[in-house]
Tab-separated table of C-alpha atoms in Angstrom:
chain	number	residue	atom	x	y	z
A	141	MET	CA	8.836	-22.497	-39.813
A	142	THR	CA	11.891	-24.036	-41.623
A	143	PRO	CA	11.288	-27.847	-42.473
A	144	PRO	CA	13.957	-30.089	-41.391
A	145	PRO	CA	16.897	-30.790	-43.780
A	146	ALA	CA	15.658	-34.067	-44.998
A	147	GLU	CA	12.388	-32.655	-45.883
A	148	ALA	CA	13.813	-29.684	-47.592
A	149	ALA	CA	15.875	-31.625	-49.855
A	150	ALA	CA	12.711	-33.449	-51.052
A	151	ILE	CA	10.864	-30.225	-51.955
A	152	PRO	CA	11.491	-29.335	-55.637
A	153	ALA	CA	12.976	-25.865	-56.429
A	154	GLY	CA	10.553	-23.132	-56.843
A	155	ALA	CA	7.665	-24.864	-54.862
A	156	SER	CA	6.171	-23.220	-51.919
A	157	LEU	CA	6.566	-24.556	-48.486
A	158	PRO	CA	3.767	-26.370	-46.807
A	159	PRO	CA	1.813	-24.337	-44.253
A	160	SER	CA	3.054	-24.452	-40.747
A	161	ARG	CA	0.831	-25.837	-37.962
A	162	GLU	CA	0.291	-23.684	-34.845
A	163	ARG	CA	1.071	-25.500	-31.604
A	164	ALA	CA	-0.481	-24.622	-28.460
A	165	ALA	CA	1.630	-23.450	-25.551
A	166	PRO	CA	2.471	-26.130	-22.994
A	167	ARG	CA	-0.160	-26.404	-20.269
A	168	LEU	CA	2.263	-26.868	-17.536
A	169	SER	CA	4.075	-23.570	-18.440
A	170	THR	CA	1.184	-21.203	-18.754
A	171	GLY	CA	-1.881	-20.205	-16.920
A	172	PRO	CA	-2.570	-20.923	-13.248
A	173	ILE	CA	-0.546	-24.156	-13.361
A	174	GLY	CA	2.387	-22.421	-14.654
A	175	TRP	CA	2.142	-19.558	-12.236
A	176	LEU	CA	1.991	-22.207	-9.360
A	177	ARG	CA	5.041	-24.175	-10.784
A	178	ALA	CA	7.171	-20.945	-11.232
A	179	ASN	CA	6.344	-19.320	-7.843
A	180	LEU	CA	5.276	-22.150	-5.373
A	181	PHE	CA	6.626	-25.441	-6.606
A	182	ARG	CA	9.676	-24.476	-8.386
A	183	SER	CA	11.991	-26.885	-6.491
A	184	TRP	CA	11.651	-29.583	-3.639
A	185	ALA	CA	12.706	-26.922	-1.183
A	186	SER	CA	10.056	-24.586	-2.506
A	187	THR	CA	7.475	-27.276	-2.451
A	188	ALA	CA	8.173	-28.211	1.089
A	189	VAL	CA	7.936	-24.744	2.317
A	190	THR	CA	4.563	-24.090	0.400
A	191	LEU	CA	3.057	-27.176	1.730
A	192	VAL	CA	4.191	-26.395	5.330
A	193	LEU	CA	2.784	-22.785	5.204
A	194	ALA	CA	-0.471	-23.962	3.543
A	195	TYR	CA	-0.925	-26.412	6.353
A	196	LEU	CA	-0.369	-23.811	9.064
A	197	VAL	CA	-2.664	-21.189	7.247
A	198	ILE	CA	-5.498	-23.636	6.832
A	199	ARG	CA	-4.946	-24.916	10.520
A	200	TRP	CA	-5.012	-21.546	11.945
A	201	THR	CA	-7.954	-20.308	9.735
A	202	PHE	CA	-10.084	-23.067	10.803
A	203	ALA	CA	-9.060	-22.578	14.417
A	204	PHE	CA	-9.897	-18.817	14.367
A	205	PHE	CA	-13.293	-19.646	12.511
A	206	GLU	CA	-14.108	-22.285	15.284
A	207	TRP	CA	-13.127	-19.628	18.117
A	208	ALA	CA	-14.762	-16.581	16.455
A	209	VAL	CA	-18.031	-18.018	15.049
A	210	LEU	CA	-18.824	-21.696	15.873
A	211	ASN	CA	-18.093	-21.485	19.557
A	212	ALA	CA	-18.763	-17.733	20.118
A	213	VAL	CA	-21.249	-16.146	22.615
A	214	TRP	CA	-23.182	-13.385	20.833
A	215	SER	CA	-25.439	-12.111	23.633
A	216	VAL	CA	-25.757	-12.522	27.300
A	217	PRO	CA	-28.672	-11.823	29.629
A	218	GLY	CA	-28.735	-8.433	31.623
A	219	THR	CA	-27.249	-5.127	30.846
A	220	GLY	CA	-25.032	-2.563	32.590
A	221	GLN	CA	-24.018	-3.677	36.005
A	222	ASN	CA	-26.474	-6.419	35.932
A	223	VAL	CA	-25.175	-8.368	33.041
A	224	ASP	CA	-24.412	-11.996	33.378
A	225	THR	CA	-21.211	-13.256	31.665
A	226	SER	CA	-21.196	-16.814	32.976
A	227	ALA	CA	-21.843	-18.137	29.525
A	228	CYS	CA	-18.630	-16.563	28.269
A	229	ARG	CA	-16.493	-17.623	31.219
A	230	ALA	CA	-17.896	-21.247	30.904
A	231	LEU	CA	-16.069	-21.347	27.416
A	232	GLN	CA	-12.559	-20.908	29.078
A	233	GLY	CA	-11.307	-19.331	26.123
A	234	ALA	CA	-12.545	-21.852	23.562
A	235	GLY	CA	-14.871	-19.146	22.064
A	236	ALA	CA	-15.212	-15.574	21.585
A	237	CYS	CA	-17.429	-13.566	23.818
A	238	TRP	CA	-18.804	-11.089	21.159
A	239	ALA	CA	-21.370	-10.160	23.771
A	240	LEU	CA	-19.010	-7.593	24.943
A	241	ILE	CA	-18.999	-5.557	21.546
A	242	ALA	CA	-22.863	-5.850	21.523
A	243	GLU	CA	-22.886	-4.269	25.039
A	244	LYS	CA	-20.097	-1.699	24.714
A	245	TYR	CA	-19.958	-0.897	21.062
A	246	ARG	CA	-21.542	2.578	21.655
A	247	PHE	CA	-19.019	3.467	24.295
A	248	ILE	CA	-16.216	2.250	22.248
A	249	LEU	CA	-17.320	4.393	19.124
A	250	PHE	CA	-18.584	7.489	21.042
A	251	GLY	CA	-17.010	7.483	24.525
A	252	LEU	CA	-19.007	9.359	27.190
A	253	TYR	CA	-21.055	11.263	24.724
A	254	PRO	CA	-24.601	11.424	26.142
A	255	PHE	CA	-26.354	8.197	25.306
A	256	ASP	CA	-29.658	9.847	23.788
A	257	GLN	CA	-27.298	12.164	21.662
A	258	GLN	CA	-25.111	9.722	20.246
A	259	TRP	CA	-26.659	10.139	16.756
A	260	ARG	CA	-24.692	13.349	16.399
A	261	PRO	CA	-21.156	11.765	16.462
A	262	ALA	CA	-22.439	9.033	14.344
A	263	ILE	CA	-23.511	11.651	11.728
A	264	CYS	CA	-20.226	13.343	12.034
A	265	VAL	CA	-18.355	10.138	11.427
A	266	ALA	CA	-20.474	9.773	8.323
A	267	ILE	CA	-19.676	13.248	7.057
A	268	PHE	CA	-15.933	12.751	7.632
A	269	ILE	CA	-16.203	9.569	5.598
A	270	GLY	CA	-18.050	11.304	2.822
A	271	LEU	CA	-15.485	14.155	2.662
A	272	TYR	CA	-12.775	11.580	2.327
A	273	VAL	CA	-14.473	9.788	-0.634
A	274	VAL	CA	-15.173	13.286	-2.295
A	275	SER	CA	-11.689	14.469	-1.689
A	276	ALA	CA	-10.480	11.122	-3.340
A	277	MET	CA	-12.225	11.711	-6.610
A	278	ARG	CA	-10.125	13.845	-8.973
A	279	ARG	CA	-13.003	15.564	-10.668
A	280	PHE	CA	-13.647	17.469	-7.367
A	281	TRP	CA	-10.055	18.746	-7.204
A	282	ARG	CA	-11.295	22.438	-7.584
A	283	ARG	CA	-11.380	25.395	-5.139
A	284	GLU	CA	-15.049	24.546	-4.463
A	285	LEU	CA	-13.583	21.369	-2.559
A	286	LEU	CA	-12.233	23.780	0.089
A	287	LEU	CA	-15.732	25.368	0.501
A	288	ILE	CA	-17.159	21.965	0.779
A	289	TRP	CA	-14.712	21.171	3.648
A	290	LEU	CA	-15.515	24.475	5.403
A	291	ALA	CA	-19.261	23.742	5.306
A	292	ALA	CA	-18.769	20.279	6.422
A	293	LEU	CA	-16.470	21.218	9.339
A	294	ALA	CA	-18.885	23.868	10.470
A	295	VAL	CA	-21.709	21.117	10.445
A	296	ILE	CA	-19.590	18.833	12.495
A	297	GLY	CA	-18.731	21.420	15.036
A	298	THR	CA	-22.308	22.426	15.381
A	299	LEU	CA	-23.319	18.790	15.859
A	300	MET	CA	-20.570	17.945	18.533
A	301	TRP	CA	-20.702	20.973	20.593
A	302	GLY	CA	-24.444	21.693	20.287
A	303	GLY	CA	-25.847	24.679	22.143
A	304	VAL	CA	-27.581	26.032	19.006
A	305	PHE	CA	-30.651	24.864	17.054
A	306	GLY	CA	-32.103	23.083	20.035
A	307	LEU	CA	-29.221	20.883	20.435
A	308	PRO	CA	-28.004	20.294	23.925
A	309	TYR	CA	-24.460	21.590	24.686
A	310	VAL	CA	-21.872	18.747	25.058
A	311	PRO	CA	-18.252	19.750	26.393
A	312	GLN	CA	-15.183	18.337	24.694
A	313	GLU	CA	-14.395	16.404	27.899
A	314	ARG	CA	-17.160	13.911	27.117
A	315	TRP	CA	-16.145	13.403	23.482
A	316	GLY	CA	-14.463	10.116	22.710
A	317	GLY	CA	-14.026	7.061	20.506
A	318	LEU	CA	-13.810	6.984	16.849
A	319	ILE	CA	-14.822	10.767	16.365
A	320	ILE	CA	-11.798	11.777	18.428
A	321	THR	CA	-9.532	9.609	16.204
A	322	LEU	CA	-10.840	11.125	12.972
A	323	ILE	CA	-10.762	14.609	14.251
A	324	LEU	CA	-7.216	14.346	15.517
A	325	SER	CA	-5.962	12.487	12.291
A	326	THR	CA	-7.987	14.692	9.954
A	327	PHE	CA	-6.998	18.020	11.219
A	328	GLY	CA	-3.346	16.860	11.810
A	329	ILE	CA	-3.096	15.982	8.063
A	330	ALA	CA	-4.776	18.944	6.983
A	331	PHE	CA	-2.626	21.421	8.851
A	332	ALA	CA	0.593	19.488	9.011
A	333	PHE	CA	1.028	18.953	5.149
A	334	PRO	CA	1.049	22.598	4.026
A	335	LEU	CA	3.344	23.470	7.178
A	336	SER	CA	5.694	20.539	6.077
A	337	ILE	CA	5.936	21.904	2.558
A	338	LEU	CA	6.934	25.382	3.936
A	339	VAL	CA	9.469	23.924	6.430
A	340	ALA	CA	10.962	21.748	3.595
A	341	LEU	CA	11.320	24.763	1.212
A	342	GLY	CA	12.774	26.885	4.211
A	343	ARG	CA	15.388	24.086	4.707
A	344	ARG	CA	16.531	24.340	1.219
A	345	ALA	CA	16.498	28.168	1.070
A	346	ASN	CA	20.323	28.698	1.046
A	347	ASN	CA	20.062	32.281	0.302
A	348	LEU	CA	17.867	32.820	3.575
A	349	PRO	CA	20.401	31.425	6.260
A	350	ALA	CA	18.210	32.454	9.212
A	351	VAL	CA	15.174	30.741	7.730
A	352	LYS	CA	17.095	27.655	6.922
A	353	ALA	CA	18.733	27.544	10.591
A	354	LEU	CA	15.219	27.861	12.101
A	355	CYS	CA	13.705	25.044	9.965
A	356	VAL	CA	16.697	22.771	10.544
A	357	VAL	CA	16.283	23.411	14.371
A	358	TYR	CA	12.507	22.692	14.258
A	359	ILE	CA	12.841	19.609	12.296
A	360	GLU	CA	15.644	18.066	14.322
A	361	LEU	CA	14.285	19.107	17.617
A	362	ILE	CA	10.757	17.559	16.890
A	363	ARG	CA	12.060	14.285	15.379
A	364	GLY	CA	14.581	14.063	18.324
A	365	VAL	CA	11.780	13.669	20.990
A	366	PRO	CA	8.953	11.022	21.015
A	367	LEU	CA	5.300	12.134	20.430
A	368	ILE	CA	4.242	11.396	24.153
A	369	SER	CA	6.791	13.855	25.304
A	370	LEU	CA	5.202	16.559	22.923
A	371	LEU	CA	1.675	15.680	24.285
A	372	PHE	CA	2.883	15.814	27.918
A	373	MET	CA	4.461	19.206	27.248
A	374	ALA	CA	1.369	20.456	25.520
A	375	SER	CA	-0.855	19.261	28.340
A	376	VAL	CA	1.304	20.392	31.305
A	377	MET	CA	4.026	22.878	30.319
A	378	PHE	CA	2.227	24.942	27.732
A	379	PRO	CA	-0.574	26.291	30.051
A	380	LEU	CA	2.232	27.772	32.101
A	381	PHE	CA	3.111	30.186	29.419
A	382	LEU	CA	-0.283	31.521	28.885
A	383	PRO	CA	-1.626	34.731	30.553
A	384	GLU	CA	-3.338	34.216	33.841
A	385	GLY	CA	-6.855	33.104	33.349
A	386	MET	CA	-6.441	32.043	29.923
A	387	ASN	CA	-6.706	28.335	29.193
A	388	ILE	CA	-6.724	26.183	26.030
A	389	ASP	CA	-8.799	22.999	25.809
A	390	LYS	CA	-6.664	19.862	26.004
A	391	LEU	CA	-7.975	18.472	22.734
A	392	LEU	CA	-6.796	21.578	20.973
A	393	ARG	CA	-3.305	21.272	22.656
A	394	ALA	CA	-3.181	17.728	21.565
A	395	GLN	CA	-4.057	18.722	18.170
A	396	ILE	CA	-1.162	21.244	18.034
A	397	ALA	CA	1.329	18.723	19.287
A	398	ILE	CA	0.320	16.134	16.661
A	399	ILE	CA	0.511	18.764	13.881
A	400	LEU	CA	3.935	19.902	14.774
A	401	PHE	CA	5.142	16.231	15.338
A	402	ALA	CA	3.797	15.148	11.809
A	403	ALA	CA	4.974	18.260	9.959
A	404	ALA	CA	8.637	17.543	10.960
A	405	TYR	CA	8.528	14.190	9.470
A	406	LEU	CA	6.520	15.294	6.568
A	407	ALA	CA	8.981	18.094	5.787
A	408	GLU	CA	11.772	15.553	5.444
A	409	VAL	CA	9.741	13.491	2.971
A	410	VAL	CA	8.975	16.457	0.963
A	411	ARG	CA	12.505	17.589	0.843
A	412	GLY	CA	13.322	14.264	-0.481
A	413	GLY	CA	11.017	14.734	-3.453
A	414	LEU	CA	12.557	18.284	-3.974
A	415	GLN	CA	16.158	16.893	-3.902
A	416	ALA	CA	15.183	13.832	-6.286
A	417	LEU	CA	13.873	16.352	-9.017
A	418	PRO	CA	16.347	16.876	-11.759
A	419	ARG	CA	18.151	20.183	-11.847
A	420	GLY	CA	16.902	20.875	-15.348
A	421	GLN	CA	13.391	21.370	-13.978
A	422	TYR	CA	14.356	24.286	-11.999
A	423	GLU	CA	16.510	25.715	-14.717
A	424	ALA	CA	13.593	25.351	-17.123
A	425	ALA	CA	11.230	27.014	-14.798
A	426	GLU	CA	13.833	29.994	-14.373
A	427	ALA	CA	14.173	30.162	-18.170
A	428	LEU	CA	10.492	30.813	-18.385
A	429	GLY	CA	10.854	34.011	-16.083
A	430	LEU	CA	8.578	32.682	-13.560
A	431	THR	CA	8.760	34.088	-10.017
A	432	TYR	CA	9.924	31.853	-7.230
A	433	TRP	CA	6.443	30.987	-5.985
A	434	GLN	CA	5.115	30.390	-9.445
A	435	LYS	CA	8.188	28.105	-10.114
A	436	THR	CA	7.677	26.225	-6.867
A	437	GLY	CA	3.760	25.930	-6.985
A	438	LEU	CA	3.349	25.182	-10.774
A	439	ILE	CA	6.437	23.066	-11.837
A	440	ILE	CA	8.642	21.965	-8.891
A	441	LEU	CA	6.262	20.904	-6.036
A	442	PRO	CA	3.735	18.875	-8.312
A	443	GLN	CA	6.408	16.589	-9.623
A	444	ALA	CA	8.147	16.417	-6.344
A	445	LEU	CA	5.087	15.357	-4.420
A	446	ARG	CA	4.378	12.705	-7.092
A	447	MET	CA	7.654	11.054	-6.507
A	448	VAL	CA	7.094	10.823	-2.788
A	449	ILE	CA	3.363	9.604	-2.456
A	450	PRO	CA	4.293	6.108	-0.812
A	451	PRO	CA	6.379	7.725	2.296
A	452	LEU	CA	3.707	10.596	2.366
A	453	VAL	CA	0.789	7.992	2.905
A	454	ASN	CA	3.033	5.833	5.204
A	455	THR	CA	3.368	8.859	7.448
A	456	PHE	CA	-0.344	9.748	7.339
A	457	ILE	CA	-1.116	6.242	8.375
A	458	GLY	CA	1.372	6.345	11.196
A	459	MET	CA	-0.227	9.480	12.229
A	460	PHE	CA	-3.716	8.034	12.137
A	461	LYS	CA	-2.514	5.270	14.472
A	462	ASP	CA	-0.474	7.498	16.765
A	463	THR	CA	-3.435	9.452	17.875
A	464	SER	CA	-3.970	6.667	20.490
A	465	LEU	CA	-1.067	8.228	22.378
A	466	VAL	CA	-3.408	11.077	23.479
A	467	LEU	CA	-4.315	8.897	26.525
A	468	ILE	CA	-1.317	10.311	28.263
A	469	ILE	CA	-3.385	13.772	28.477
A	470	GLY	CA	-6.740	12.222	29.402
A	471	ILE	CA	-8.385	11.937	25.931
A	472	PHE	CA	-10.079	8.714	25.100
A	473	ASP	CA	-9.791	7.964	21.324
A	474	LEU	CA	-10.987	4.743	19.738
A	475	LEU	CA	-8.144	2.372	21.268
A	476	ASN	CA	-8.506	4.037	24.748
A	477	THR	CA	-12.356	3.549	24.827
A	478	ALA	CA	-11.795	-0.134	24.017
A	479	LYS	CA	-9.278	-0.457	26.781
A	480	ALA	CA	-11.845	1.251	29.227
A	481	SER	CA	-14.771	-1.114	28.073
A	482	ILE	CA	-13.199	-4.045	29.743
A	483	ILE	CA	-12.388	-2.353	33.109
A	484	GLU	CA	-15.754	-3.603	34.592
A	485	PRO	CA	-15.244	-6.822	36.687
A	486	ALA	CA	-17.929	-8.544	34.508
A	487	TRP	CA	-16.009	-8.019	31.347
A	488	GLN	CA	-12.505	-8.464	32.507
A	489	GLY	CA	-10.632	-11.083	30.526
A	490	PHE	CA	-12.363	-10.407	27.120
A	491	GLY	CA	-9.957	-7.828	25.868
A	492	THR	CA	-9.171	-9.818	22.722
A	493	GLU	CA	-12.651	-9.306	21.404
A	494	ALA	CA	-12.393	-5.516	21.872
A	495	TYR	CA	-8.841	-5.173	20.505
A	496	LEU	CA	-9.819	-7.262	17.478
A	497	THR	CA	-12.825	-5.044	16.730
A	498	VAL	CA	-10.687	-1.842	17.056
A	499	ALA	CA	-7.903	-3.341	14.974
A	500	ALA	CA	-10.557	-3.988	12.215
A	501	ILE	CA	-11.538	-0.568	12.212
A	502	TYR	CA	-8.063	0.794	12.053
A	503	PHE	CA	-7.298	-1.710	9.228
A	504	VAL	CA	-10.356	-0.546	7.174
A	505	PHE	CA	-9.005	3.074	7.308
A	506	CYS	CA	-5.397	2.441	6.913
A	507	PHE	CA	-5.893	-0.049	3.995
A	508	ALA	CA	-8.256	2.441	2.147
A	509	MET	CA	-5.498	5.031	2.430
A	510	SER	CA	-2.827	2.572	1.119
A	511	SER	CA	-5.075	1.328	-1.740
A	512	TYR	CA	-5.849	4.907	-2.807
A	513	SER	CA	-2.296	5.939	-2.629
A	514	ALA	CA	-1.285	2.965	-4.849
A	515	GLY	CA	-3.954	3.886	-7.378
A	516	LEU	CA	-2.870	7.378	-7.341
A	517	GLU	CA	0.825	6.602	-7.748
A	518	GLU	CA	0.064	4.430	-10.871
A	519	GLU	CA	-1.934	7.097	-12.521
A	520	PHE	CA	0.592	9.750	-11.899
A	521	ASN	CA	3.580	7.719	-12.965
A	522	ARG	CA	1.946	6.136	-16.126
A	523	HIS	CA	3.801	8.450	-18.291
A	524	ARG	CA	7.106	7.189	-16.973
A	525	ARG	CA	6.496	3.713	-18.148
A	526	ARG	CA	8.624	2.579	-21.088
């Protein structure tokens, strides 16, 4: 620190300067107070908007807490057709009727699956969640992971269908609820993702014009129609092209439609990553003498997929929620079982509670995917930071 000119003139030649004193940073410019001033109270207009929004958030939070907790009805007398919901109706909307969830949660989660066998889909849901957790850990990213998935899916199929090991057989027509959502979304992602990679590579294959044209037609055709139309065609028109006496279960038909639909969107996301990769990466791989598939699998695709993690996960989340459209072909997933739970006259008018419960379940799964993708993106792009 250089002393002021007056003080510097009073210091003899050759003498050392006095030690400078450290000064603390202004309290109003650093720490939580500094952050608040910089982001929420920078000006009079910013302060006014912050105060108005804070008032609305606090008011709505207290109102929701009063509706969902303080004035809520958690149970009502009776069950089934003899349930008495007069306590809920007496509130006239001033409180939530969570008794609906207490009465219908098993139907919402498991659909028409036999009541005494609902432990089987419950175990399957736990297995699916365990598979997601294991697959998210990088130390399990080995070939053995594929064997784990195959074994787990065999157990899920055995539990859901039954007919062996003393388990009663349950047809797919009685499956419903959360397990249907997990099956459609999991198999949809598992099969649509590799198919999308092949379609994206085929669309960029300029030396194979027939393959490129076929991929372009597939992408543009599938993306040009809504998912509902594909499900309708899979349910109504597809059986017309099968040999007489041959029929494919409607759950499998819906699964195929979802896979084809998701693969078309994912293919464009993957193609964007391939186009964003610098040309030098392709030339370096060719200079090493690698074959096309070695170059693509070892150098090109890993880098391209890292660059498109956000749109990939965004498509996954959209597909997870779009499974609710299978209602058009008579399949009851999580959202549709929630809708059906309020059909009974005793529970009509309490759809908000059912939809909030389902929304919370959807949010947990979607937020988990979003958070994991954010961490994965940060880890993969750490070397790009300067």
